[in-house]
Amino acid sequence: MASEVPAHEIVVAQTPEERQQCIDVRINVFHHEQHFPLETEIDEPVPSTYNATHFLLRLVPSLTPIGTIRAFQVKSSNGDYCKLTRLAVLKEYRKYRFGRELVEFMHEWVKAHALETNADGRPVTIVCHSQLPVQGFYAKFGYLPEGEQFDEDGDPHQKMVLRLPL
């Protein structure tokens, strides 16, 4: 018998407390579980060319944070794109496929934002740096590897790119 999916919601983190809950989930997953350096999970003020949006997955009605994903809007001379970063779901909740739900929610948010600002309807480019063991996860959404593998925070990664139609 399959486990019943707990009641939950995904919201755009609006308050400092909600953004801190996103960081706390990332610290739990990336630092405590996967042993990445703690400083990689502490958000520094970002350059003005970036605009970060944090998405928070939480149980309802308790509002317990259990997952997060972050998106940066990047302005570049090579073309603007969105960068998907820091997808994390607490280990005990991964069996519910919440990672997929977070990515789909972020994709819908990116589409809505692009439709407001992209008059010609061009596809939106989304970039992520995937840990090698989860490349297949991103490939299911249509992300394709681009370039050589590289080291990020002491772990091999692959740049993955999606051209998301509007």
Short mmCIF file of N, CA and C in Angstrom, two decimals:
data_model
loop_
_atom_site.label_atom_id
_atom_site.label_comp_id
_atom_site.label_asym_id
_atom_site.label_seq_id
_atom_site.Cartn_x
_atom_site.Cartn_y
_atom_site.Cartn_z
N MET A 1 0.84 -1.18 0.00
CA MET A 1 0.00 0.00 0.00
C MET A 1 0.88 1.24 0.00
N ALA A 2 0.64 2.14 -0.91
CA ALA A 2 1.44 3.36 -1.02
C ALA A 2 1.15 4.29 0.15
N SER A 3 2.17 5.02 0.55
CA SER A 3 2.01 5.99 1.62
C SER A 3 1.17 7.15 1.12
N GLU A 4 0.31 7.65 1.98
CA GLU A 4 -0.51 8.80 1.62
C GLU A 4 0.36 10.06 1.68
N VAL A 5 0.25 10.87 0.64
CA VAL A 5 1.03 12.10 0.55
C VAL A 5 0.53 13.07 1.61
N PRO A 6 1.42 13.60 2.45
CA PRO A 6 0.98 14.55 3.48
C PRO A 6 0.46 15.83 2.85
N ALA A 7 -0.50 16.46 3.51
CA ALA A 7 -1.03 17.74 3.05
C ALA A 7 0.12 18.76 3.07
N HIS A 8 0.22 19.52 1.98
CA HIS A 8 1.35 20.43 1.84
C HIS A 8 0.99 21.56 0.89
N GLU A 9 1.87 22.56 0.87
CA GLU A 9 1.74 23.67 -0.06
C GLU A 9 3.13 24.15 -0.43
N ILE A 10 3.21 24.80 -1.59
CA ILE A 10 4.45 25.46 -2.01
C ILE A 10 4.12 26.93 -2.13
N VAL A 11 4.93 27.76 -1.50
CA VAL A 11 4.72 29.21 -1.53
C VAL A 11 6.02 29.90 -1.91
N VAL A 12 5.89 31.09 -2.46
CA VAL A 12 7.06 31.94 -2.65
C VAL A 12 7.40 32.51 -1.28
N ALA A 13 8.64 32.33 -0.84
CA ALA A 13 9.07 32.85 0.47
C ALA A 13 9.06 34.38 0.41
N GLN A 14 8.21 34.99 1.22
CA GLN A 14 8.03 36.44 1.20
C GLN A 14 8.72 37.15 2.36
N THR A 15 8.86 36.46 3.47
CA THR A 15 9.37 37.10 4.69
C THR A 15 10.78 36.60 4.99
N PRO A 16 11.52 37.35 5.81
CA PRO A 16 12.84 36.85 6.24
C PRO A 16 12.73 35.49 6.94
N GLU A 17 11.67 35.26 7.68
CA GLU A 17 11.48 33.99 8.38
C GLU A 17 11.30 32.84 7.38
N GLU A 18 10.51 33.08 6.34
CA GLU A 18 10.32 32.03 5.33
C GLU A 18 11.62 31.77 4.56
N ARG A 19 12.37 32.81 4.23
CA ARG A 19 13.66 32.60 3.55
C ARG A 19 14.62 31.84 4.47
N GLN A 20 14.59 32.13 5.78
CA GLN A 20 15.44 31.39 6.72
C GLN A 20 15.02 29.93 6.79
N GLN A 21 13.73 29.64 6.70
CA GLN A 21 13.27 28.25 6.68
C GLN A 21 13.82 27.52 5.45
N CYS A 22 13.88 28.21 4.32
CA CYS A 22 14.49 27.62 3.12
C CYS A 22 15.95 27.29 3.37
N ILE A 23 16.67 28.24 3.96
CA ILE A 23 18.10 28.03 4.26
C ILE A 23 18.27 26.89 5.24
N ASP A 24 17.39 26.80 6.24
CA ASP A 24 17.49 25.72 7.23
C ASP A 24 17.32 24.35 6.57
N VAL A 25 16.39 24.23 5.62
CA VAL A 25 16.21 22.95 4.90
C VAL A 25 17.49 22.64 4.13
N ARG A 26 18.05 23.66 3.44
CA ARG A 26 19.28 23.45 2.67
C ARG A 26 20.42 23.02 3.58
N ILE A 27 20.56 23.64 4.74
CA ILE A 27 21.62 23.25 5.68
C ILE A 27 21.44 21.80 6.10
N ASN A 28 20.20 21.41 6.39
CA ASN A 28 19.93 20.04 6.80
C ASN A 28 20.34 19.06 5.70
N VAL A 29 19.94 19.34 4.45
CA VAL A 29 20.20 18.41 3.35
C VAL A 29 21.65 18.48 2.88
N PHE A 30 22.12 19.68 2.53
CA PHE A 30 23.43 19.79 1.89
C PHE A 30 24.59 19.73 2.88
N HIS A 31 24.43 20.29 4.07
CA HIS A 31 25.54 20.29 5.03
C HIS A 31 25.51 19.05 5.93
N HIS A 32 24.40 18.85 6.64
CA HIS A 32 24.35 17.73 7.59
C HIS A 32 24.31 16.37 6.88
N GLU A 33 23.50 16.24 5.84
CA GLU A 33 23.35 14.95 5.17
C GLU A 33 24.45 14.69 4.14
N GLN A 34 24.73 15.69 3.27
CA GLN A 34 25.66 15.48 2.17
C GLN A 34 27.05 16.04 2.43
N HIS A 35 27.25 16.69 3.55
CA HIS A 35 28.57 17.15 4.02
C HIS A 35 29.22 18.22 3.15
N PHE A 36 28.41 19.06 2.50
CA PHE A 36 28.96 20.22 1.82
C PHE A 36 29.31 21.27 2.87
N PRO A 37 30.25 22.17 2.56
CA PRO A 37 30.62 23.19 3.54
C PRO A 37 29.41 24.06 3.92
N LEU A 38 29.30 24.38 5.20
CA LEU A 38 28.19 25.18 5.70
C LEU A 38 28.09 26.53 4.99
N GLU A 39 29.23 27.14 4.71
CA GLU A 39 29.21 28.48 4.12
C GLU A 39 28.54 28.51 2.74
N THR A 40 28.44 27.36 2.07
CA THR A 40 27.79 27.36 0.75
C THR A 40 26.27 27.51 0.88
N GLU A 41 25.74 27.33 2.07
CA GLU A 41 24.30 27.43 2.27
C GLU A 41 23.87 28.75 2.89
N ILE A 42 24.80 29.57 3.27
CA ILE A 42 24.47 30.88 3.85
C ILE A 42 24.42 31.88 2.71
N ASP A 43 23.24 32.41 2.44
CA ASP A 43 23.08 33.34 1.33
C ASP A 43 23.77 34.66 1.61
N GLU A 44 24.64 35.02 0.71
CA GLU A 44 25.29 36.33 0.76
C GLU A 44 24.44 37.28 -0.07
N PRO A 45 24.58 38.58 0.19
CA PRO A 45 23.90 39.51 -0.72
C PRO A 45 24.40 39.25 -2.14
N VAL A 46 23.49 39.16 -3.08
CA VAL A 46 23.86 38.82 -4.45
C VAL A 46 24.02 40.08 -5.28
N PRO A 47 24.81 40.00 -6.36
CA PRO A 47 24.97 41.17 -7.22
C PRO A 47 23.63 41.67 -7.75
N SER A 48 23.58 42.92 -8.09
CA SER A 48 22.31 43.51 -8.55
C SER A 48 21.84 42.88 -9.85
N THR A 49 22.71 42.16 -10.55
CA THR A 49 22.30 41.50 -11.80
C THR A 49 21.49 40.23 -11.51
N TYR A 50 21.45 39.79 -10.28
CA TYR A 50 20.67 38.60 -9.91
C TYR A 50 19.44 39.02 -9.11
N ASN A 51 18.39 38.25 -9.29
CA ASN A 51 17.17 38.48 -8.53
C ASN A 51 16.72 37.11 -8.06
N ALA A 52 16.92 36.79 -6.79
CA ALA A 52 16.63 35.45 -6.28
C ALA A 52 15.19 35.37 -5.76
N THR A 53 14.55 34.24 -6.08
CA THR A 53 13.24 33.92 -5.54
C THR A 53 13.37 32.55 -4.88
N HIS A 54 12.92 32.46 -3.64
CA HIS A 54 12.96 31.22 -2.88
C HIS A 54 11.55 30.65 -2.80
N PHE A 55 11.45 29.34 -3.02
CA PHE A 55 10.17 28.65 -2.93
C PHE A 55 10.25 27.70 -1.74
N LEU A 56 9.22 27.69 -0.93
CA LEU A 56 9.20 26.91 0.31
C LEU A 56 8.09 25.87 0.24
N LEU A 57 8.46 24.61 0.43
CA LEU A 57 7.51 23.51 0.53
C LEU A 57 7.30 23.25 2.01
N ARG A 58 6.03 23.27 2.43
CA ARG A 58 5.76 23.07 3.85
C ARG A 58 4.49 22.26 4.05
N LEU A 59 4.45 21.57 5.17
CA LEU A 59 3.27 20.80 5.53
C LEU A 59 2.18 21.76 5.99
N VAL A 60 0.93 21.37 5.77
CA VAL A 60 -0.19 22.14 6.30
C VAL A 60 -1.06 21.19 7.12
N PRO A 61 -1.60 21.67 8.21
CA PRO A 61 -1.65 23.06 8.66
C PRO A 61 -0.47 23.49 9.54
N SER A 62 0.48 22.60 9.82
CA SER A 62 1.55 22.94 10.77
C SER A 62 2.55 23.97 10.24
N LEU A 63 2.65 24.12 8.90
CA LEU A 63 3.62 25.01 8.24
C LEU A 63 5.06 24.58 8.49
N THR A 64 5.27 23.29 8.76
CA THR A 64 6.60 22.75 8.95
C THR A 64 7.33 22.73 7.61
N PRO A 65 8.51 23.39 7.50
CA PRO A 65 9.24 23.40 6.24
C PRO A 65 9.89 22.04 5.96
N ILE A 66 9.70 21.54 4.71
CA ILE A 66 10.28 20.24 4.36
C ILE A 66 11.03 20.25 3.04
N GLY A 67 10.97 21.37 2.29
CA GLY A 67 11.67 21.42 1.01
C GLY A 67 11.80 22.84 0.52
N THR A 68 12.69 23.02 -0.47
CA THR A 68 12.91 24.34 -1.03
C THR A 68 13.56 24.22 -2.41
N ILE A 69 13.44 25.28 -3.15
CA ILE A 69 14.16 25.46 -4.41
C ILE A 69 14.34 26.96 -4.58
N ARG A 70 15.40 27.36 -5.27
CA ARG A 70 15.68 28.78 -5.46
C ARG A 70 15.89 29.04 -6.94
N ALA A 71 15.41 30.19 -7.40
CA ALA A 71 15.59 30.59 -8.79
C ALA A 71 16.23 31.97 -8.83
N PHE A 72 17.23 32.12 -9.68
CA PHE A 72 17.85 33.41 -9.95
C PHE A 72 17.50 33.84 -11.36
N GLN A 73 17.08 35.06 -11.53
CA GLN A 73 16.97 35.64 -12.86
C GLN A 73 18.33 36.27 -13.14
N VAL A 74 19.00 35.81 -14.19
CA VAL A 74 20.35 36.28 -14.50
C VAL A 74 20.33 37.07 -15.80
N LYS A 75 20.85 38.28 -15.73
CA LYS A 75 20.99 39.12 -16.93
C LYS A 75 22.43 38.93 -17.40
N SER A 76 22.58 38.56 -18.67
CA SER A 76 23.89 38.24 -19.21
C SER A 76 24.04 38.81 -20.61
N SER A 77 25.26 39.15 -20.98
CA SER A 77 25.50 39.62 -22.34
C SER A 77 25.25 38.50 -23.36
N ASN A 78 25.29 37.24 -22.89
CA ASN A 78 25.02 36.09 -23.77
C ASN A 78 23.54 35.73 -23.80
N GLY A 79 22.71 36.53 -23.14
CA GLY A 79 21.28 36.25 -23.08
C GLY A 79 20.83 35.98 -21.66
N ASP A 80 19.67 36.50 -21.32
CA ASP A 80 19.14 36.31 -19.97
C ASP A 80 18.69 34.86 -19.78
N TYR A 81 18.78 34.38 -18.55
CA TYR A 81 18.32 33.04 -18.25
C TYR A 81 17.93 32.96 -16.78
N CYS A 82 17.28 31.88 -16.44
CA CYS A 82 16.93 31.60 -15.06
C CYS A 82 17.82 30.46 -14.58
N LYS A 83 18.32 30.58 -13.36
CA LYS A 83 19.15 29.51 -12.81
C LYS A 83 18.40 28.84 -11.66
N LEU A 84 18.16 27.55 -11.82
CA LEU A 84 17.56 26.73 -10.78
C LEU A 84 18.68 26.31 -9.83
N THR A 85 18.52 26.60 -8.55
CA THR A 85 19.56 26.24 -7.59
C THR A 85 18.94 25.73 -6.29
N ARG A 86 19.73 24.99 -5.57
CA ARG A 86 19.45 24.57 -4.21
C ARG A 86 18.11 23.87 -4.00
N LEU A 87 17.82 22.91 -4.90
CA LEU A 87 16.66 22.06 -4.70
C LEU A 87 16.98 21.09 -3.57
N ALA A 88 16.15 21.10 -2.54
CA ALA A 88 16.39 20.23 -1.39
C ALA A 88 15.06 19.82 -0.77
N VAL A 89 14.93 18.53 -0.45
CA VAL A 89 13.78 18.00 0.26
C VAL A 89 14.33 17.14 1.40
N LEU A 90 13.78 17.33 2.59
CA LEU A 90 14.22 16.52 3.73
C LEU A 90 14.06 15.04 3.40
N LYS A 91 15.04 14.26 3.82
CA LYS A 91 15.14 12.85 3.43
C LYS A 91 13.85 12.06 3.64
N GLU A 92 13.21 12.24 4.78
CA GLU A 92 12.02 11.44 5.09
C GLU A 92 10.81 11.78 4.21
N TYR A 93 10.91 12.85 3.42
CA TYR A 93 9.79 13.26 2.55
C TYR A 93 10.08 13.03 1.06
N ARG A 94 11.24 12.52 0.71
CA ARG A 94 11.58 12.34 -0.71
C ARG A 94 10.72 11.28 -1.38
N LYS A 95 10.22 10.33 -0.63
CA LYS A 95 9.41 9.26 -1.22
C LYS A 95 8.11 9.78 -1.82
N TYR A 96 7.74 11.02 -1.51
CA TYR A 96 6.49 11.60 -2.03
C TYR A 96 6.70 12.38 -3.33
N ARG A 97 7.90 12.36 -3.87
CA ARG A 97 8.21 13.03 -5.15
C ARG A 97 8.05 14.55 -5.07
N PHE A 98 8.34 15.10 -3.90
CA PHE A 98 8.22 16.54 -3.72
C PHE A 98 9.26 17.31 -4.53
N GLY A 99 10.40 16.68 -4.83
CA GLY A 99 11.40 17.36 -5.67
C GLY A 99 10.82 17.69 -7.03
N ARG A 100 10.11 16.74 -7.61
CA ARG A 100 9.44 16.94 -8.91
C ARG A 100 8.42 18.08 -8.79
N GLU A 101 7.65 18.07 -7.71
CA GLU A 101 6.63 19.10 -7.53
C GLU A 101 7.26 20.49 -7.40
N LEU A 102 8.38 20.58 -6.69
CA LEU A 102 9.07 21.87 -6.55
C LEU A 102 9.57 22.38 -7.90
N VAL A 103 10.18 21.49 -8.70
CA VAL A 103 10.68 21.90 -10.02
C VAL A 103 9.52 22.34 -10.90
N GLU A 104 8.43 21.58 -10.92
CA GLU A 104 7.27 21.95 -11.74
C GLU A 104 6.68 23.30 -11.30
N PHE A 105 6.63 23.53 -10.00
CA PHE A 105 6.11 24.80 -9.48
C PHE A 105 7.02 25.95 -9.93
N MET A 106 8.33 25.74 -9.83
CA MET A 106 9.27 26.77 -10.26
C MET A 106 9.14 27.02 -11.76
N HIS A 107 8.98 25.97 -12.56
CA HIS A 107 8.80 26.14 -14.01
C HIS A 107 7.56 26.99 -14.31
N GLU A 108 6.46 26.72 -13.61
CA GLU A 108 5.24 27.50 -13.83
C GLU A 108 5.45 28.96 -13.43
N TRP A 109 6.18 29.19 -12.35
CA TRP A 109 6.49 30.56 -11.92
C TRP A 109 7.35 31.26 -12.98
N VAL A 110 8.34 30.57 -13.51
CA VAL A 110 9.21 31.14 -14.54
C VAL A 110 8.39 31.49 -15.78
N LYS A 111 7.49 30.58 -16.19
CA LYS A 111 6.64 30.86 -17.36
C LYS A 111 5.79 32.11 -17.13
N ALA A 112 5.15 32.20 -15.97
CA ALA A 112 4.29 33.35 -15.68
C ALA A 112 5.10 34.64 -15.69
N HIS A 113 6.28 34.61 -15.09
CA HIS A 113 7.15 35.79 -15.07
C HIS A 113 7.57 36.16 -16.49
N ALA A 114 7.92 35.16 -17.28
CA ALA A 114 8.37 35.42 -18.66
C ALA A 114 7.25 35.99 -19.51
N LEU A 115 6.04 35.50 -19.32
CA LEU A 115 4.91 36.00 -20.11
C LEU A 115 4.64 37.48 -19.82
N GLU A 116 4.98 37.91 -18.60
CA GLU A 116 4.81 39.33 -18.25
C GLU A 116 5.87 40.20 -18.90
N THR A 117 7.04 39.65 -19.16
CA THR A 117 8.18 40.46 -19.61
C THR A 117 8.69 40.10 -21.00
N ASN A 118 8.22 39.01 -21.57
CA ASN A 118 8.76 38.49 -22.83
C ASN A 118 7.68 38.59 -23.91
N ALA A 119 7.65 39.74 -24.57
CA ALA A 119 6.58 40.02 -25.52
C ALA A 119 6.60 39.10 -26.75
N ASP A 120 7.76 38.59 -27.13
CA ASP A 120 7.82 37.80 -28.36
C ASP A 120 7.62 36.30 -28.13
N GLY A 121 7.41 35.87 -26.89
CA GLY A 121 7.09 34.47 -26.62
C GLY A 121 8.21 33.48 -26.82
N ARG A 122 9.46 33.96 -26.83
CA ARG A 122 10.61 33.04 -26.96
C ARG A 122 10.65 32.07 -25.78
N PRO A 123 11.15 30.85 -26.01
CA PRO A 123 11.35 29.94 -24.88
C PRO A 123 12.29 30.56 -23.84
N VAL A 124 12.10 30.18 -22.61
CA VAL A 124 12.95 30.66 -21.52
C VAL A 124 14.04 29.62 -21.27
N THR A 125 15.25 30.08 -21.10
CA THR A 125 16.36 29.18 -20.79
C THR A 125 16.47 29.06 -19.27
N ILE A 126 16.51 27.82 -18.79
CA ILE A 126 16.74 27.54 -17.37
C ILE A 126 17.99 26.68 -17.28
N VAL A 127 18.89 27.08 -16.39
CA VAL A 127 20.17 26.39 -16.21
C VAL A 127 20.23 25.86 -14.78
N CYS A 128 20.77 24.66 -14.62
CA CYS A 128 21.07 24.17 -13.27
C CYS A 128 22.43 23.46 -13.31
N HIS A 129 23.07 23.39 -12.17
CA HIS A 129 24.30 22.62 -11.99
C HIS A 129 23.92 21.38 -11.20
N SER A 130 23.79 20.27 -11.89
CA SER A 130 23.32 19.03 -11.28
C SER A 130 24.46 18.23 -10.69
N GLN A 131 24.24 17.71 -9.48
CA GLN A 131 25.14 16.68 -8.99
C GLN A 131 25.00 15.49 -9.93
N LEU A 132 26.09 14.78 -10.18
CA LEU A 132 26.05 13.71 -11.17
C LEU A 132 24.99 12.63 -10.90
N PRO A 133 24.81 12.18 -9.64
CA PRO A 133 23.83 11.12 -9.42
C PRO A 133 22.38 11.52 -9.73
N VAL A 134 22.08 12.82 -9.84
CA VAL A 134 20.70 13.23 -10.08
C VAL A 134 20.49 13.86 -11.46
N GLN A 135 21.46 13.67 -12.37
CA GLN A 135 21.28 14.17 -13.74
C GLN A 135 20.02 13.60 -14.38
N GLY A 136 19.73 12.34 -14.14
CA GLY A 136 18.55 11.70 -14.71
C GLY A 136 17.26 12.35 -14.24
N PHE A 137 17.25 12.84 -13.00
CA PHE A 137 16.08 13.55 -12.47
C PHE A 137 15.78 14.76 -13.33
N TYR A 138 16.80 15.56 -13.62
CA TYR A 138 16.60 16.77 -14.43
C TYR A 138 16.30 16.41 -15.89
N ALA A 139 16.89 15.34 -16.38
CA ALA A 139 16.65 14.92 -17.76
C ALA A 139 15.17 14.60 -17.99
N LYS A 140 14.47 14.11 -16.97
CA LYS A 140 13.04 13.80 -17.09
C LYS A 140 12.21 15.04 -17.39
N PHE A 141 12.73 16.21 -17.06
CA PHE A 141 12.03 17.47 -17.35
C PHE A 141 12.45 18.05 -18.70
N GLY A 142 13.44 17.40 -19.35
CA GLY A 142 13.93 17.89 -20.63
C GLY A 142 15.24 18.64 -20.55
N TYR A 143 15.87 18.70 -19.38
CA TYR A 143 17.18 19.34 -19.27
C TYR A 143 18.21 18.48 -20.00
N LEU A 144 19.11 19.14 -20.72
CA LEU A 144 20.16 18.45 -21.46
C LEU A 144 21.52 18.88 -20.93
N PRO A 145 22.49 17.94 -20.85
CA PRO A 145 23.83 18.31 -20.40
C PRO A 145 24.48 19.25 -21.41
N GLU A 146 25.25 20.18 -20.89
CA GLU A 146 25.97 21.12 -21.75
C GLU A 146 27.37 21.30 -21.18
N GLY A 147 28.38 21.13 -22.01
CA GLY A 147 29.76 21.31 -21.58
C GLY A 147 30.28 20.12 -20.79
N GLU A 148 31.47 20.32 -20.25
CA GLU A 148 32.16 19.28 -19.49
C GLU A 148 31.69 19.28 -18.03
N GLN A 149 31.88 18.15 -17.36
CA GLN A 149 31.64 18.08 -15.93
C GLN A 149 32.65 18.98 -15.23
N PHE A 150 32.29 19.49 -14.05
CA PHE A 150 33.15 20.40 -13.32
C PHE A 150 32.96 20.20 -11.82
N ASP A 151 33.89 20.72 -11.06
CA ASP A 151 33.82 20.65 -9.60
C ASP A 151 33.08 21.88 -9.08
N GLU A 152 32.12 21.64 -8.19
CA GLU A 152 31.44 22.73 -7.50
C GLU A 152 31.34 22.33 -6.04
N ASP A 153 31.92 23.11 -5.18
CA ASP A 153 31.91 22.85 -3.74
C ASP A 153 32.48 21.47 -3.39
N GLY A 154 33.47 21.01 -4.18
CA GLY A 154 34.13 19.75 -3.89
C GLY A 154 33.43 18.51 -4.41
N ASP A 155 32.43 18.68 -5.28
CA ASP A 155 31.67 17.55 -5.80
C ASP A 155 31.48 17.72 -7.31
N PRO A 156 31.58 16.64 -8.09
CA PRO A 156 31.40 16.78 -9.54
C PRO A 156 29.95 17.15 -9.90
N HIS A 157 29.83 18.09 -10.83
CA HIS A 157 28.54 18.57 -11.30
C HIS A 157 28.53 18.62 -12.82
N GLN A 158 27.34 18.71 -13.38
CA GLN A 158 27.14 18.86 -14.81
C GLN A 158 26.16 20.01 -15.04
N LYS A 159 26.54 20.92 -15.92
CA LYS A 159 25.59 21.98 -16.31
C LYS A 159 24.50 21.33 -17.13
N MET A 160 23.23 21.62 -16.76
CA MET A 160 22.06 21.10 -17.47
C MET A 160 21.23 22.30 -17.91
N VAL A 161 20.71 22.26 -19.14
CA VAL A 161 19.99 23.40 -19.70
C VAL A 161 18.63 22.94 -20.25
N LEU A 162 17.60 23.72 -19.96
CA LEU A 162 16.27 23.49 -20.48
C LEU A 162 15.81 24.73 -21.23
N ARG A 163 15.26 24.54 -22.41
CA ARG A 163 14.60 25.63 -23.15
C ARG A 163 13.10 25.41 -22.92
N LEU A 164 12.53 26.19 -22.02
CA LEU A 164 11.15 26.00 -21.59
C LEU A 164 10.21 26.80 -22.48
N PRO A 165 9.37 26.12 -23.27
CA PRO A 165 8.43 26.87 -24.11
C PRO A 165 7.38 27.57 -23.27
N LEU A 166 6.95 28.73 -23.76
CA LEU A 166 5.90 29.48 -23.04
C LEU A 166 4.52 29.06 -23.50
#
